[in-house]
PDB file of C-alpha atoms in Angstrom:
ATOM      1  CA  MET A 162      -8.001  -7.724  11.910  1.00 35.00           C
ATOM      2  CA  SER A 163      -6.705 -10.098  14.548  1.00 33.00           C
ATOM      3  CA  GLU A 164      -3.481 -11.866  13.748  1.00 34.00           C
ATOM      4  CA  ARG A 165      -4.087 -15.030  11.787  1.00 35.00           C
ATOM      5  CA  LYS A 166      -1.838 -18.022  12.377  1.00 36.00           C
ATOM      6  CA  SER A 167      -2.966 -20.012   9.379  1.00 39.00           C
ATOM      7  CA  ASP A 168      -0.680 -22.141   7.265  1.00 42.00           C
ATOM      8  CA  PRO A 169       0.076 -20.272   4.010  1.00 41.00           C
ATOM      9  CA  ASP A 170      -0.110 -23.548   2.098  1.00 43.00           C
ATOM     10  CA  ARG A 171      -3.719 -24.172   3.070  1.00 39.00           C
ATOM     11  CA  GLU A 172      -6.174 -23.589   0.248  1.00 41.00           C
ATOM     12  CA  ASP A 173      -9.138 -23.051   2.577  1.00 37.00           C
ATOM     13  CA  SER A 174      -7.866 -19.981   4.409  1.00 35.00           C
ATOM     14  CA  GLU A 175     -10.569 -17.363   4.958  1.00 38.00           C
ATOM     15  CA  ARG A 176      -8.401 -14.600   3.582  1.00 49.00           C
ATOM     16  CA  ALA A 177      -4.746 -14.612   2.679  1.00 48.00           C
ATOM     17  CA  PHE A 178      -2.642 -12.171   4.685  1.00 43.00           C
ATOM     18  CA  PHE A 179      -0.374 -10.065   2.495  1.00 43.00           C
ATOM     19  CA  GLY A 180       2.360  -8.928   4.878  1.00 42.00           C
ATOM     20  CA  ARG A 181       4.034  -9.517   8.207  1.00 42.00           C
ATOM     21  CA  ARG A 182       3.275  -7.980  11.605  1.00 50.00           C
ATOM     22  CA  LYS A 183       6.197  -8.465  13.963  1.00 53.00           C
ATOM     23  CA  GLY A 184       9.620  -6.847  14.013  1.00 56.00           C
ATOM     24  CA  HIS A 185      12.299  -5.616  16.384  1.00 64.00           C
ATOM     25  CA  LYS A 186      11.365  -4.691  19.928  1.00 74.00           C
ATOM     26  CA  LEU A 187      10.403  -1.026  20.162  1.00 80.00           C
ATOM     27  CA  ARG A 188      12.591   1.517  21.914  1.00 81.00           C
ATOM     28  CA  GLN A 189      10.979   3.749  24.522  1.00 81.00           C
ATOM     29  CA  HIS A 190      10.468   6.748  22.228  1.00 82.00           C
ATOM     30  CA  GLN A 191       8.988   4.473  19.565  1.00 87.00           C
ATOM     31  CA  ALA A 192       6.567   2.946  22.057  1.00 87.00           C
ATOM     32  CA  GLU A 193       5.541   6.459  23.067  1.00 89.00           C
ATOM     33  CA  LEU A 194       4.628   7.245  19.461  1.00 92.00           C
ATOM     34  CA  ILE A 195       2.403   4.176  19.358  1.00 92.00           C
ATOM     35  CA  ASP A 196       0.807   5.041  22.696  1.00 92.00           C
ATOM     36  CA  HIS A 197       0.249   8.766  22.143  1.00 91.00           C
ATOM     37  CA  LEU A 198       0.421   9.776  18.476  1.00 95.00           C
ATOM     38  CA  LEU A 199      -1.108   6.742  16.771  1.00 95.00           C
ATOM     39  CA  PRO A 200      -4.468   7.008  18.603  1.00 94.00           C
ATOM     40  CA  ARG A 201      -4.852  10.555  17.239  1.00 94.00           C
ATOM     41  CA  LEU A 202      -4.209   9.390  13.673  1.00 95.00           C
ATOM     42  CA  ALA A 203      -5.753   5.919  13.688  1.00 94.00           C
ATOM     43  CA  LEU A 204      -8.512   5.469  11.147  1.00 89.00           C
ATOM     44  CA  ALA A 205     -11.773   4.382  12.732  1.00 79.00           C
ATOM     45  CA  ILE A 206     -13.266   1.453  10.831  1.00 75.00           C
ATOM     46  CA  ASP A 207     -17.058   1.408  11.137  1.00 70.00           C
ATOM     47  CA  ARG A 208     -18.190  -2.142  10.520  1.00 63.00           C
ATOM     48  CA  GLU A 209     -21.861  -1.197  10.383  1.00 62.00           C
ATOM     49  CA  ALA A 210     -21.784   1.259   7.487  1.00 67.00           C
ATOM     50  CA  PRO A 211     -19.238   2.523   4.943  1.00 69.00           C
ATOM     51  CA  ALA A 212     -17.052   5.396   6.086  1.00 70.00           C
ATOM     52  CA  ASP A 213     -17.756   8.821   4.606  1.00 72.00           C
ATOM     53  CA  ALA A 214     -14.451   9.657   2.972  1.00 73.00           C
ATOM     54  CA  ARG A 215     -15.047  13.408   3.338  1.00 73.00           C
ATOM     55  CA  GLU A 216     -15.437  13.104   7.106  1.00 77.00           C
ATOM     56  CA  ILE A 217     -12.109  11.350   7.696  1.00 83.00           C
ATOM     57  CA  PHE A 218     -10.210  14.642   7.601  1.00 81.00           C
ATOM     58  CA  ALA A 219     -10.957  18.060   9.027  1.00 69.00           C
ATOM     59  CA  PRO A 220     -11.219  20.141   6.981  1.00 68.00           C
ATOM     60  CA  ALA A 221     -12.746  17.687   4.542  1.00 71.00           C
ATOM     61  CA  ALA A 222     -10.502  16.435   1.745  1.00 75.00           C
ATOM     62  CA  ASP A 223     -12.207  15.818  -1.582  1.00 75.00           C
ATOM     63  CA  ASP A 224      -9.095  14.110  -2.932  1.00 92.00           C
ATOM     64  CA  LEU A 225      -8.468  10.907  -1.000  1.00 95.00           C
ATOM     65  CA  ARG A 226      -5.533   8.562  -1.634  1.00 97.00           C
ATOM     66  CA  LEU A 227      -4.577   5.243  -0.071  1.00 98.00           C
ATOM     67  CA  GLU A 228      -1.286   3.371   0.245  1.00 98.00           C
ATOM     68  CA  ILE A 229      -1.337  -0.388   0.780  1.00 98.00           C
ATOM     69  CA  GLY A 230       1.581  -1.517   2.940  1.00 96.00           C
ATOM     70  CA  PHE A 231       3.561   1.715   3.344  1.00 96.00           C
ATOM     71  CA  GLY A 232       6.709   0.089   4.763  1.00 93.00           C
ATOM     72  CA  GLY A 233       8.701   2.753   6.613  1.00 94.00           C
ATOM     73  CA  GLY A 234       6.368   5.548   5.507  1.00 97.00           C
ATOM     74  CA  GLU A 235       8.819   7.459   3.277  1.00 97.00           C
ATOM     75  CA  HIS A 236       6.586   7.428   0.220  1.00 98.00           C
ATOM     76  CA  LEU A 237       3.398   8.087   2.187  1.00 98.00           C
ATOM     77  CA  ALA A 238       4.916  11.074   3.986  1.00 98.00           C
ATOM     78  CA  GLY A 239       6.513  12.358   0.786  1.00 98.00           C
ATOM     79  CA  GLN A 240       3.225  12.267  -1.076  1.00 98.00           C
ATOM     80  CA  ALA A 241       1.392  13.939   1.805  1.00 97.00           C
ATOM     81  CA  ALA A 242       4.015  16.698   2.020  1.00 97.00           C
ATOM     82  CA  MET A 243       3.654  17.412  -1.707  1.00 96.00           C
ATOM     83  CA  ARG A 244      -0.146  17.586  -1.484  1.00 96.00           C
ATOM     84  CA  LEU A 245      -1.119  19.160   1.824  1.00 94.00           C
ATOM     85  CA  GLY A 246      -4.691  19.737   0.658  1.00 92.00           C
ATOM     86  CA  HIS A 247      -5.232  16.044  -0.077  1.00 94.00           C
ATOM     87  CA  GLY A 248      -6.075  13.289   2.390  1.00 95.00           C
ATOM     88  CA  PHE A 249      -3.926  10.144   2.650  1.00 97.00           C
ATOM     89  CA  ILE A 250      -4.720   6.829   4.289  1.00 97.00           C
ATOM     90  CA  GLY A 251      -1.822   4.491   4.976  1.00 98.00           C
ATOM     91  CA  CYS A 252      -2.362   0.823   5.799  1.00 97.00           C
ATOM     92  CA  GLU A 253       0.438  -1.251   7.298  1.00 96.00           C
ATOM     93  CA  PRO A 254       0.205  -4.283   9.627  1.00 94.00           C
ATOM     94  CA  PHE A 255       3.916  -4.237  10.494  1.00 90.00           C
ATOM     95  CA  LEU A 256       4.381  -2.426  13.824  1.00 92.00           C
ATOM     96  CA  ASN A 257       7.860  -1.088  13.094  1.00 90.00           C
ATOM     97  CA  GLY A 258       6.654   0.302   9.781  1.00 93.00           C
ATOM     98  CA  VAL A 259       3.897   2.208  11.557  1.00 95.00           C
ATOM     99  CA  VAL A 260       6.516   3.653  13.913  1.00 95.00           C
ATOM    100  CA  GLY A 261       8.513   4.817  10.890  1.00 95.00           C
ATOM    101  CA  ALA A 262       5.494   6.588   9.444  1.00 97.00           C
ATOM    102  CA  LEU A 263       4.715   8.205  12.801  1.00 97.00           C
ATOM    103  CA  ASN A 264       8.267   9.579  12.919  1.00 96.00           C
ATOM    104  CA  HIS A 265       7.792  11.197   9.494  1.00 97.00           C
ATOM    105  CA  ILE A 266       4.372  12.574  10.431  1.00 97.00           C
ATOM    106  CA  ARG A 267       5.708  14.093  13.649  1.00 97.00           C
ATOM    107  CA  ASP A 268       8.920  15.493  12.150  1.00 97.00           C
ATOM    108  CA  ASP A 269       7.219  16.946   9.055  1.00 97.00           C
ATOM    109  CA  LYS A 270       4.107  18.106  10.967  1.00 97.00           C
ATOM    110  CA  LEU A 271       1.766  16.363   8.534  1.00 97.00           C
ATOM    111  CA  ALA A 272      -1.920  16.713   9.351  1.00 94.00           C
ATOM    112  CA  ASN A 273      -3.282  15.037   6.221  1.00 95.00           C
ATOM    113  CA  ILE A 274      -2.473  11.384   7.004  1.00 96.00           C
ATOM    114  CA  ARG A 275      -4.548   8.751   8.782  1.00 96.00           C
ATOM    115  CA  LEU A 276      -3.184   5.289   9.574  1.00 97.00           C
ATOM    116  CA  HIS A 277      -4.617   1.803   9.834  1.00 96.00           C
ATOM    117  CA  MET A 278      -2.361  -0.740  11.508  1.00 94.00           C
ATOM    118  CA  GLY A 279      -3.859  -3.787   9.842  1.00 93.00           C
ATOM    119  CA  ASP A 280      -5.162  -5.238   6.601  1.00 94.00           C
ATOM    120  CA  ALA A 281      -5.698  -2.686   3.833  1.00 96.00           C
ATOM    121  CA  LEU A 282      -8.594  -4.724   2.485  1.00 96.00           C
ATOM    122  CA  GLU A 283     -10.532  -3.926   5.662  1.00 94.00           C
ATOM    123  CA  VAL A 284     -10.258  -0.237   4.867  1.00 95.00           C
ATOM    124  CA  LEU A 285     -11.064  -0.648   1.187  1.00 95.00           C
ATOM    125  CA  GLU A 286     -14.178  -2.620   2.047  1.00 94.00           C
ATOM    126  CA  ARG A 287     -15.487   0.199   4.253  1.00 92.00           C
ATOM    127  CA  LEU A 288     -14.827   3.114   1.879  1.00 93.00           C
ATOM    128  CA  PRO A 289     -17.559   4.209  -0.523  1.00 93.00           C
ATOM    129  CA  ASP A 290     -17.233   3.154  -4.135  1.00 95.00           C
ATOM    130  CA  ALA A 291     -15.463   5.659  -6.414  1.00 95.00           C
ATOM    131  CA  SER A 292     -14.069   7.545  -3.397  1.00 94.00           C
ATOM    132  CA  LEU A 293     -10.311   7.262  -4.052  1.00 96.00           C
ATOM    133  CA  SER A 294      -8.233   9.376  -6.406  1.00 97.00           C
ATOM    134  CA  ARG A 295      -5.168   7.131  -6.226  1.00 98.00           C
ATOM    135  CA  VAL A 296      -4.071   3.797  -4.762  1.00 98.00           C
ATOM    136  CA  TYR A 297      -0.407   2.917  -4.193  1.00 98.00           C
ATOM    137  CA  LEU A 298       1.051  -0.585  -3.843  1.00 98.00           C
ATOM    138  CA  LEU A 299       4.843  -0.390  -3.626  1.00 97.00           C
ATOM    139  CA  HIS A 300       7.185  -3.347  -3.249  1.00 95.00           C
ATOM    140  CA  PRO A 301       4.617  -5.818  -1.924  1.00 95.00           C
ATOM    141  CA  ASP A 302       5.678  -9.207  -0.641  1.00 94.00           C
ATOM    142  CA  PRO A 303       6.266 -11.197  -3.856  1.00 94.00           C
ATOM    143  CA  TRP A 304       5.366 -14.634  -2.433  1.00 95.00           C
ATOM    144  CA  ARG A 305       7.695 -16.189  -4.993  1.00 92.00           C
ATOM    145  CA  LYS A 306       6.570 -19.806  -4.644  1.00 93.00           C
ATOM    146  CA  ALA A 307       3.859 -20.740  -7.140  1.00 91.00           C
ATOM    147  CA  ARG A 308       1.723 -22.351  -4.443  1.00 93.00           C
ATOM    148  CA  HIS A 309       1.619 -19.011  -2.612  1.00 94.00           C
ATOM    149  CA  ALA A 310       0.572 -16.980  -5.662  1.00 95.00           C
ATOM    150  CA  LYS A 311      -2.945 -16.599  -4.292  1.00 94.00           C
ATOM    151  CA  ARG A 312      -1.504 -14.522  -1.451  1.00 95.00           C
ATOM    152  CA  ARG A 313      -0.208 -11.781  -3.734  1.00 97.00           C
ATOM    153  CA  MET A 314      -2.080  -8.501  -3.555  1.00 97.00           C
ATOM    154  CA  VAL A 315      -2.102  -8.334  -7.350  1.00 98.00           C
ATOM    155  CA  ASN A 316      -4.872 -10.866  -7.782  1.00 98.00           C
ATOM    156  CA  ASP A 317      -8.376 -10.445  -9.121  1.00 97.00           C
ATOM    157  CA  GLY A 318     -10.045 -10.354  -5.687  1.00 97.00           C
ATOM    158  CA  PRO A 319      -8.084  -7.378  -4.285  1.00 98.00           C
ATOM    159  CA  LEU A 320      -7.971  -5.729  -7.717  1.00 98.00           C
ATOM    160  CA  ASP A 321     -11.766  -5.912  -8.031  1.00 98.00           C
ATOM    161  CA  LEU A 322     -11.976  -4.037  -4.737  1.00 98.00           C
ATOM    162  CA  ILE A 323      -9.375  -1.451  -5.766  1.00 98.00           C
ATOM    163  CA  ALA A 324     -11.201  -0.909  -9.064  1.00 98.00           C
ATOM    164  CA  ALA A 325     -14.507  -0.381  -7.259  1.00 98.00           C
ATOM    165  CA  LYS A 326     -13.054   2.225  -4.897  1.00 97.00           C
ATOM    166  CA  LEU A 327     -11.097   4.219  -7.512  1.00 98.00           C
ATOM    167  CA  LYS A 328     -12.839   7.025  -9.339  1.00 97.00           C
ATOM    168  CA  PRO A 329     -12.944   6.588 -13.124  1.00 98.00           C
ATOM    169  CA  GLY A 330      -9.865   8.102 -14.716  1.00 98.00           C
ATOM    170  CA  CYS A 331      -7.849   7.842 -11.501  1.00 98.00           C
ATOM    171  CA  GLU A 332      -4.671   5.912 -10.945  1.00 98.00           C
ATOM    172  CA  PHE A 333      -3.420   2.680  -9.423  1.00 98.00           C
ATOM    173  CA  ARG A 334       0.371   2.660  -8.961  1.00 98.00           C
ATOM    174  CA  LEU A 335       2.414  -0.485  -8.495  1.00 98.00           C
ATOM    175  CA  GLY A 336       6.151  -0.702  -7.879  1.00 97.00           C
ATOM    176  CA  THR A 337       8.300  -3.810  -7.565  1.00 97.00           C
ATOM    177  CA  ASP A 338      11.899  -4.969  -7.903  1.00 96.00           C
ATOM    178  CA  ASP A 339      11.001  -8.652  -7.995  1.00 96.00           C
ATOM    179  CA  PRO A 340      11.040 -10.222 -11.504  1.00 96.00           C
ATOM    180  CA  THR A 341       8.491 -12.873 -10.535  1.00 95.00           C
ATOM    181  CA  TYR A 342       6.077 -10.263  -9.213  1.00 97.00           C
ATOM    182  CA  CYS A 343       6.701  -8.073 -12.245  1.00 97.00           C
ATOM    183  CA  ARG A 344       5.800 -10.847 -14.677  1.00 96.00           C
ATOM    184  CA  TRP A 345       2.816 -11.935 -12.573  1.00 97.00           C
ATOM    185  CA  SER A 346       1.495  -8.374 -12.305  1.00 97.00           C
ATOM    186  CA  MET A 347       1.767  -7.763 -16.027  1.00 97.00           C
ATOM    187  CA  MET A 348      -0.081 -11.003 -16.727  1.00 97.00           C
ATOM    188  CA  VAL A 349      -2.888 -10.276 -14.257  1.00 98.00           C
ATOM    189  CA  MET A 350      -3.264  -6.589 -15.099  1.00 98.00           C
ATOM    190  CA  ASN A 351      -3.091  -7.028 -18.875  1.00 97.00           C
ATOM    191  CA  ARG A 352      -6.059  -9.412 -18.890  1.00 97.00           C
ATOM    192  CA  ARG A 353      -8.288  -6.931 -17.079  1.00 98.00           C
ATOM    193  CA  CYS A 354     -10.504  -4.481 -18.928  1.00 98.00           C
ATOM    194  CA  ASP A 355     -11.009  -2.033 -16.032  1.00 98.00           C
ATOM    195  CA  PHE A 356      -7.396  -0.792 -15.921  1.00 98.00           C
ATOM    196  CA  GLU A 357      -5.366   0.795 -18.706  1.00 98.00           C
ATOM    197  CA  TRP A 358      -1.570   0.616 -18.513  1.00 98.00           C
ATOM    198  CA  GLN A 359      -0.001   4.065 -18.934  1.00 97.00           C
ATOM    199  CA  ALA A 360       3.115   2.979 -20.801  1.00 96.00           C
ATOM    200  CA  SER A 361       4.031   3.295 -24.455  1.00 95.00           C
ATOM    201  CA  LYS A 362       7.784   2.742 -24.188  1.00 95.00           C
ATOM    202  CA  ALA A 363      10.199   1.033 -21.797  1.00 94.00           C
ATOM    203  CA  ALA A 364      11.210   4.288 -20.094  1.00 93.00           C
ATOM    204  CA  ASP A 365       7.623   4.727 -18.940  1.00 95.00           C
ATOM    205  CA  PHE A 366       7.973   1.855 -16.469  1.00 96.00           C
ATOM    206  CA  LEU A 367      11.746   1.788 -15.939  1.00 96.00           C
ATOM    207  CA  THR A 368      12.070   5.407 -14.779  1.00 95.00           C
ATOM    208  CA  ARG A 369      10.609   6.552 -11.468  1.00 95.00           C
ATOM    209  CA  PRO A 370       8.122   9.410 -12.024  1.00 96.00           C
ATOM    210  CA  ALA A 371       9.091  12.752 -10.498  1.00 95.00           C
ATOM    211  CA  ASP A 372       6.165  12.662  -8.051  1.00 96.00           C
ATOM    212  CA  TRP A 373       7.023   9.146  -6.828  1.00 97.00           C
ATOM    213  CA  PRO A 374       9.190   9.507  -3.666  1.00 96.00           C
ATOM    214  CA  GLU A 375      11.893   6.885  -3.320  1.00 94.00           C
ATOM    215  CA  THR A 376      11.490   4.255  -0.602  1.00 92.00           C
ATOM    216  CA  ARG A 377      14.107   2.431   1.442  1.00 90.00           C
ATOM    217  CA  TYR A 378      13.134  -0.793  -0.323  1.00 90.00           C
ATOM    218  CA  GLU A 379      13.864   0.788  -3.681  1.00 94.00           C
ATOM    219  CA  ARG A 380      17.250   2.088  -2.528  1.00 93.00           C
ATOM    220  CA  LYS A 381      18.106  -1.351  -1.167  1.00 93.00           C
ATOM    221  CA  ALA A 382      17.097  -2.973  -4.450  1.00 94.00           C
ATOM    222  CA  ARG A 383      19.284  -0.567  -6.402  1.00 93.00           C
ATOM    223  CA  ARG A 384      22.267  -1.242  -4.131  1.00 95.00           C
ATOM    224  CA  GLN A 385      21.807  -4.957  -4.777  1.00 94.00           C
ATOM    225  CA  GLY A 386      21.802  -4.358  -8.519  1.00 94.00           C
ATOM    226  CA  HIS A 387      18.095  -5.075  -9.012  1.00 94.00           C
ATOM    227  CA  GLU A 388      15.960  -3.436 -11.640  1.00 95.00           C
ATOM    228  CA  VAL A 389      12.877  -1.584 -10.376  1.00 97.00           C
ATOM    229  CA  TRP A 390       9.622  -1.372 -12.334  1.00 98.00           C
ATOM    230  CA  TYR A 391       7.065   1.423 -11.973  1.00 98.00           C
ATOM    231  CA  PHE A 392       3.551   0.640 -13.221  1.00 98.00           C
ATOM    232  CA  ARG A 393       0.795   3.210 -13.613  1.00 98.00           C
ATOM    233  CA  TYR A 394      -2.740   2.107 -14.467  1.00 98.00           C
ATOM    234  CA  LEU A 395      -5.807   4.279 -15.029  1.00 98.00           C
ATOM    235  CA  ARG A 396      -9.199   3.088 -13.890  1.00 98.00           C
ATOM    236  CA  VAL A 397     -11.406   3.045 -16.992  1.00 97.00           C
TER     237      VAL A 397
END
């Protein structure tokens, strides 16, 4: 997706953008990762027909997972390292975040990750329905102002798409340290009938699951004294 320069306050924007793209100037070795490693891992988006999820990886991966906005790539790489037989797609428009993920992929020799440097919704739209075993959305931009609420990823439009692409009985994971986003997410998710919250007590969403690698955003939040919430929803 080409960079959109629309005003976030406009109500007639074609599609809200859910992250940021620019960061610090790249060092030489970082630029080399973008020039040489990223093309080998970049996910090809076919705009004419949906992608065949089994053909994204060689050998084919029946279990396909997607992370929306992977930040520095710690969680994405951690998940991929734990599940070498599974395929992972990471979507991140922020250039420096993509560099971070490429560093992890190179250092850990991970062959089961593909990257899309752009809007995750583009990828979701092209995948077949019921093709994903898990979707991750960790510490998304909270867009705290009420007039920007439509730009949050946890909204019915993106969630309809996530629900369509998840296999029944599979999981959508959401993590946030922002109280506004926490309350908003609970409100939006609790009114839906296609997701079931996997929590019966406070510890279920206040304690990070063992298979949920910590991110730099989470560590930063903890240092600042913020609470972190971990939501797990099954697609029903």
